Short mmCIF file of C-alpha atoms and ligand atoms in Angstrom, two decimals:
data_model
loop_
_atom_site.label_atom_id
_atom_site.label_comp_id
_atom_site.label_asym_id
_atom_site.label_seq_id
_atom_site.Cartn_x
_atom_site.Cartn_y
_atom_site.Cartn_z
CA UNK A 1 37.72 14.24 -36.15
CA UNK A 2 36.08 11.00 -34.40
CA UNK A 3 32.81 11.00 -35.78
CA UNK A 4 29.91 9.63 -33.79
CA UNK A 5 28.41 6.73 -35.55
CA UNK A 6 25.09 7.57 -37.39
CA UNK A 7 22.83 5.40 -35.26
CA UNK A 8 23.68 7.46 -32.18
CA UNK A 9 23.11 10.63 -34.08
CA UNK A 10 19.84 9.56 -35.29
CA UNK A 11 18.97 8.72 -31.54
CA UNK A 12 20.20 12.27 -30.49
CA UNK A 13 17.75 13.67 -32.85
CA UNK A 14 14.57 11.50 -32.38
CA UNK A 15 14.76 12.53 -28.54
CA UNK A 16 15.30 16.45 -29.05
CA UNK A 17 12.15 15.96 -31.69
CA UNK A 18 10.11 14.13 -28.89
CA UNK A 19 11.17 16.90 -26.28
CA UNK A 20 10.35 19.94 -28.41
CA UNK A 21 6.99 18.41 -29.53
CA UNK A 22 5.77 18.67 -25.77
CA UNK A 23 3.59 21.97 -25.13
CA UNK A 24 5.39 24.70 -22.80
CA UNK A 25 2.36 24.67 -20.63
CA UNK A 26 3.08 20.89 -20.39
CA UNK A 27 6.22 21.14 -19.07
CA UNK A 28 6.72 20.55 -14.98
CA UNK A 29 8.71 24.03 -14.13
CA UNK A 30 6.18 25.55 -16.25
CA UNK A 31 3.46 25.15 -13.34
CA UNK A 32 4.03 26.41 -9.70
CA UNK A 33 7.81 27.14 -10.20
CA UNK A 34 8.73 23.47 -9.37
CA UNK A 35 12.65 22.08 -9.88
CA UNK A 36 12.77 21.20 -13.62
CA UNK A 37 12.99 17.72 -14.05
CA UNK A 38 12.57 16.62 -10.43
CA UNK A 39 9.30 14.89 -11.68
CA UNK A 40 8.57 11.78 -13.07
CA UNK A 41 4.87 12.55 -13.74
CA UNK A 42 4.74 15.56 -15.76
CA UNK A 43 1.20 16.63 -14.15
CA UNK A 44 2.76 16.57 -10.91
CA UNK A 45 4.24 19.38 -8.47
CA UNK A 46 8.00 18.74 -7.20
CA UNK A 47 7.09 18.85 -3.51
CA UNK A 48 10.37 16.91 -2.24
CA UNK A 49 10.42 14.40 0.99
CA UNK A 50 13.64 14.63 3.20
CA UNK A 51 16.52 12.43 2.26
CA UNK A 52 15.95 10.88 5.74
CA UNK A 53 12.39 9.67 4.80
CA UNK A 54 13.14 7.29 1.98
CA UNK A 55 16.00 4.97 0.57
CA UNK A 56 17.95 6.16 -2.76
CA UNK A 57 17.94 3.54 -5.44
CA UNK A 58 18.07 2.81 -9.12
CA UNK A 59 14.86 1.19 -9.52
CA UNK A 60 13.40 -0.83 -11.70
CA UNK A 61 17.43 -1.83 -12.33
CA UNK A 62 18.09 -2.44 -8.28
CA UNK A 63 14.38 -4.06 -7.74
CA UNK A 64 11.33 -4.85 -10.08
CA UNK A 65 8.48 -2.82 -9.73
CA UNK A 66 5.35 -4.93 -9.57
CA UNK A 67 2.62 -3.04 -7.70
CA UNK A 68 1.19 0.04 -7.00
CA UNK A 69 0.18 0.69 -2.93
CA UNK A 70 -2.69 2.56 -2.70
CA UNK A 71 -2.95 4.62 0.81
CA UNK A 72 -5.14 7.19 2.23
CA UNK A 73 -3.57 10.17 4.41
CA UNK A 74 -5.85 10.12 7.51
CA UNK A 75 -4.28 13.65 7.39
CA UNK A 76 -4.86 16.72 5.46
CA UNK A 77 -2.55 17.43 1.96
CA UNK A 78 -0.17 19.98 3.13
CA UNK A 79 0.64 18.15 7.12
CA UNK A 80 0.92 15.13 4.46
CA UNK A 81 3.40 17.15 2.64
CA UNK A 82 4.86 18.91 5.99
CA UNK A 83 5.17 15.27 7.63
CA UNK A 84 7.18 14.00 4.68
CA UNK A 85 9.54 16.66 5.16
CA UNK A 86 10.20 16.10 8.44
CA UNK A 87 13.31 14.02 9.14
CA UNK A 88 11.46 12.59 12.55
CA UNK A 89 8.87 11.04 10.99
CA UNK A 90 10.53 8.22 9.17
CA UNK A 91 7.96 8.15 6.65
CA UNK A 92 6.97 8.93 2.35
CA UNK A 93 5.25 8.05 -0.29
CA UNK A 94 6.21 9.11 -3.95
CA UNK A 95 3.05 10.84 -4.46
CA UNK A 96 -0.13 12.84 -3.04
CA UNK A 97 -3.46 13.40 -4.35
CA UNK A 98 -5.18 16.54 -3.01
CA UNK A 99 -9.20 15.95 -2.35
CA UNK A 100 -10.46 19.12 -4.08
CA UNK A 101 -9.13 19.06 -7.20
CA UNK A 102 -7.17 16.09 -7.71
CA UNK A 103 -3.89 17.99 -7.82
CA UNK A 104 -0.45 15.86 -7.56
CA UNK A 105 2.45 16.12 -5.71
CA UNK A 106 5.43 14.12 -6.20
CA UNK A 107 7.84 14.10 -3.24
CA UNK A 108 10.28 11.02 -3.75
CA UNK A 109 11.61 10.04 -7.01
CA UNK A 110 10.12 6.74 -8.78
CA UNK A 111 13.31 5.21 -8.84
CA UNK A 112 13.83 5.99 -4.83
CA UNK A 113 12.09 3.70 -2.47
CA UNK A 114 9.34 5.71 -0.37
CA UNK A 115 8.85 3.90 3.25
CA UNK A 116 5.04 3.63 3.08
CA UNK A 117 3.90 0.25 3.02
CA UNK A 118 5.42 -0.93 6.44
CA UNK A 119 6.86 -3.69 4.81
CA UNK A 120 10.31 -3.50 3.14
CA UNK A 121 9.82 -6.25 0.41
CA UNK A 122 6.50 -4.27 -0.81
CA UNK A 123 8.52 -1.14 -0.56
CA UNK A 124 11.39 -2.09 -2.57
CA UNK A 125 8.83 -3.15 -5.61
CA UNK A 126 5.77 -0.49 -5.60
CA UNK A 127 4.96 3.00 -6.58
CA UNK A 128 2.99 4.43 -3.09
CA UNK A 129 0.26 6.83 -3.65
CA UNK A 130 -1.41 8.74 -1.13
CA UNK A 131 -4.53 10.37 -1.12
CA UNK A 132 -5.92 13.23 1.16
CA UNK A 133 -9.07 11.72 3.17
CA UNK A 134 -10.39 9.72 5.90
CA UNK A 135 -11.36 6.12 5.53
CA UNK A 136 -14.48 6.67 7.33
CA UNK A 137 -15.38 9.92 5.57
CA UNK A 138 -15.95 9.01 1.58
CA UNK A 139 -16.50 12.64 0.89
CA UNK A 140 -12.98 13.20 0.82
CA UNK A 141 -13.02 11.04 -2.12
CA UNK A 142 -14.10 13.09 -4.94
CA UNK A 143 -14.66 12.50 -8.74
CA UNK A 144 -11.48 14.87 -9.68
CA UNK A 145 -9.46 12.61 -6.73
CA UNK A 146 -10.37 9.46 -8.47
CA UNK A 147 -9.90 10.86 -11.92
CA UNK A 148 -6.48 12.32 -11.34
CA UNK A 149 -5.47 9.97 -9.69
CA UNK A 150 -6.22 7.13 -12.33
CA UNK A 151 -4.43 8.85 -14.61
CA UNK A 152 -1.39 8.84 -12.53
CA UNK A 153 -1.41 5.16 -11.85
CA UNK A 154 -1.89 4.66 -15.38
CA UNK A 155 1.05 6.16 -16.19
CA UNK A 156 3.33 4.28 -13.42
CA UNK A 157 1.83 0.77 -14.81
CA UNK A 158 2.90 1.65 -18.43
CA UNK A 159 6.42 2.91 -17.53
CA UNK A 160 6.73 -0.05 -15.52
CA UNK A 161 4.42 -2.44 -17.67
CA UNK A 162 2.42 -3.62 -14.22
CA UNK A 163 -0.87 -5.18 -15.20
CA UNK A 164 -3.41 -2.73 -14.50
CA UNK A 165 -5.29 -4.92 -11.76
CA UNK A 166 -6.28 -5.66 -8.61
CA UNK A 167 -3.35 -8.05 -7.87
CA UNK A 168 -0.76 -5.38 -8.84
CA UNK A 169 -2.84 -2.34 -7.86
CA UNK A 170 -3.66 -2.99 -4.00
CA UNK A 171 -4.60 -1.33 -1.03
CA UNK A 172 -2.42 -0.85 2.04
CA UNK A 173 -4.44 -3.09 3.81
CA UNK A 174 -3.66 -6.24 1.63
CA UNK A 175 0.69 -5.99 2.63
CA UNK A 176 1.64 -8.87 4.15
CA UNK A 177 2.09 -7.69 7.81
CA UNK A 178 0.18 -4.17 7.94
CA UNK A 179 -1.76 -3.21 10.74
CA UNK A 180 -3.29 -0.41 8.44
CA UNK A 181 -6.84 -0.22 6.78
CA UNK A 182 -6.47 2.27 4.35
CA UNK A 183 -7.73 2.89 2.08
CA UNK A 184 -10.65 1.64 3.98
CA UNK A 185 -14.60 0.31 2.56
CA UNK A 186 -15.36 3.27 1.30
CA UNK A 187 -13.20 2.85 -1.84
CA UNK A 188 -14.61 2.48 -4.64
CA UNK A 189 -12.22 0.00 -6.28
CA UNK A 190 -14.49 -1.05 -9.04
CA UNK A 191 -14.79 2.44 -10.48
CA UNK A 192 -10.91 3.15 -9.75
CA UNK A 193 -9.91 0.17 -11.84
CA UNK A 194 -12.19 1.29 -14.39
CA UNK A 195 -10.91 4.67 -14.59
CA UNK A 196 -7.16 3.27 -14.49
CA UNK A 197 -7.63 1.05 -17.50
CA UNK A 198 -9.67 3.90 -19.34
CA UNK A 199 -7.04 6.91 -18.36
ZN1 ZN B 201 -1.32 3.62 4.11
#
């Protein structure tokens, strides 16, 4: 019998440790019904983007990833959702952050490239994040939209170890080329850094 060398065995059993360690209630197809193990971020909801709205890739092996884009919808979450999934619309990001409670959706894979910043350099090396508002109506950004969503960019800058700042954590409005002001003056990127860098 070919045995498998001990190191690889030991490996074996470190991850199925690490796996059962995580609570059921944790687990992605635990919540909403969602596509086990479509989801990077285990707090999110599988909410998938047509294949015609984004560019399959093996990221960070194929391209670095070096920033996160932050964008706001100028649309409500589930047209956001509904206009991802619509192979017209030539358009994603890898995740959405609902206003009222800060829920996440994931709808293109981390290692895909989402077609949100307008500009394909920035696409091929960020992480795009949407979240549901208006620039020019800050209610729409609540304290459960910031929070949640802090903890989600947290989590993308450790996987990919991107400094958790404002030169690697930017707003639509600062890629090269963009015509787009999201998300707008009434961010409050002070307090989002904060919260990213406490999550
Ligand atoms: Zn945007």
């Amino acid at each position: 019998m070919d045995r498998p060398r001990p190191g690889l065995n030991r490996r074996r059993f470190l991850r199925g440790t690490a796996l059962a360690a995580v609570p059921y209630a944790l687990l992605p197809d635990a919540r909403a019904g969602a596509t086990a193990q479509a989801v990077d971020y285990p707090l999110a909801e599988w909410q998938p983007a047509n294949s015609g709205n984004y560019t399959v890739s093996n990221r960070p092996t194929t391209y670095p990833l070096d920033y996160v884009v932050i964008h706001v919808t100028q649309e409500t979450y589930p047209n956001t959702l509904s206009i991802f999934q619509n192979p017209a619309k030539k358009v994603s990001a890898h995740y959405v952050v609902r206003s009222a409670d800060g829920h996440v959706a994931q709808c293109v894979r981390e290692a895909n490239i989402a077609w949100h910043a307008g500009n394909w350099d920035y696409n091929t090396r960020s992480i795009g994040i949407e979240h549901e508002g208006w620039v020019d109506q800050p209610a729409y950004f609540t304290n459960t939209l910031y929070e949640q969503s802090a903890r989600l960019t947290a989590a993308v800058c450790d996987t990919y170890r991107i400094p958790k700042d404002r030169a690697h954590i930017i707003g639509h409005y600062e890629v090269p080329g963009t015509d787009h002001t999201d998300p707008g003056p009434n961010w409050d990127w002070t307090r989002y850094i904060r919260l990213v860098n406490f999550a």
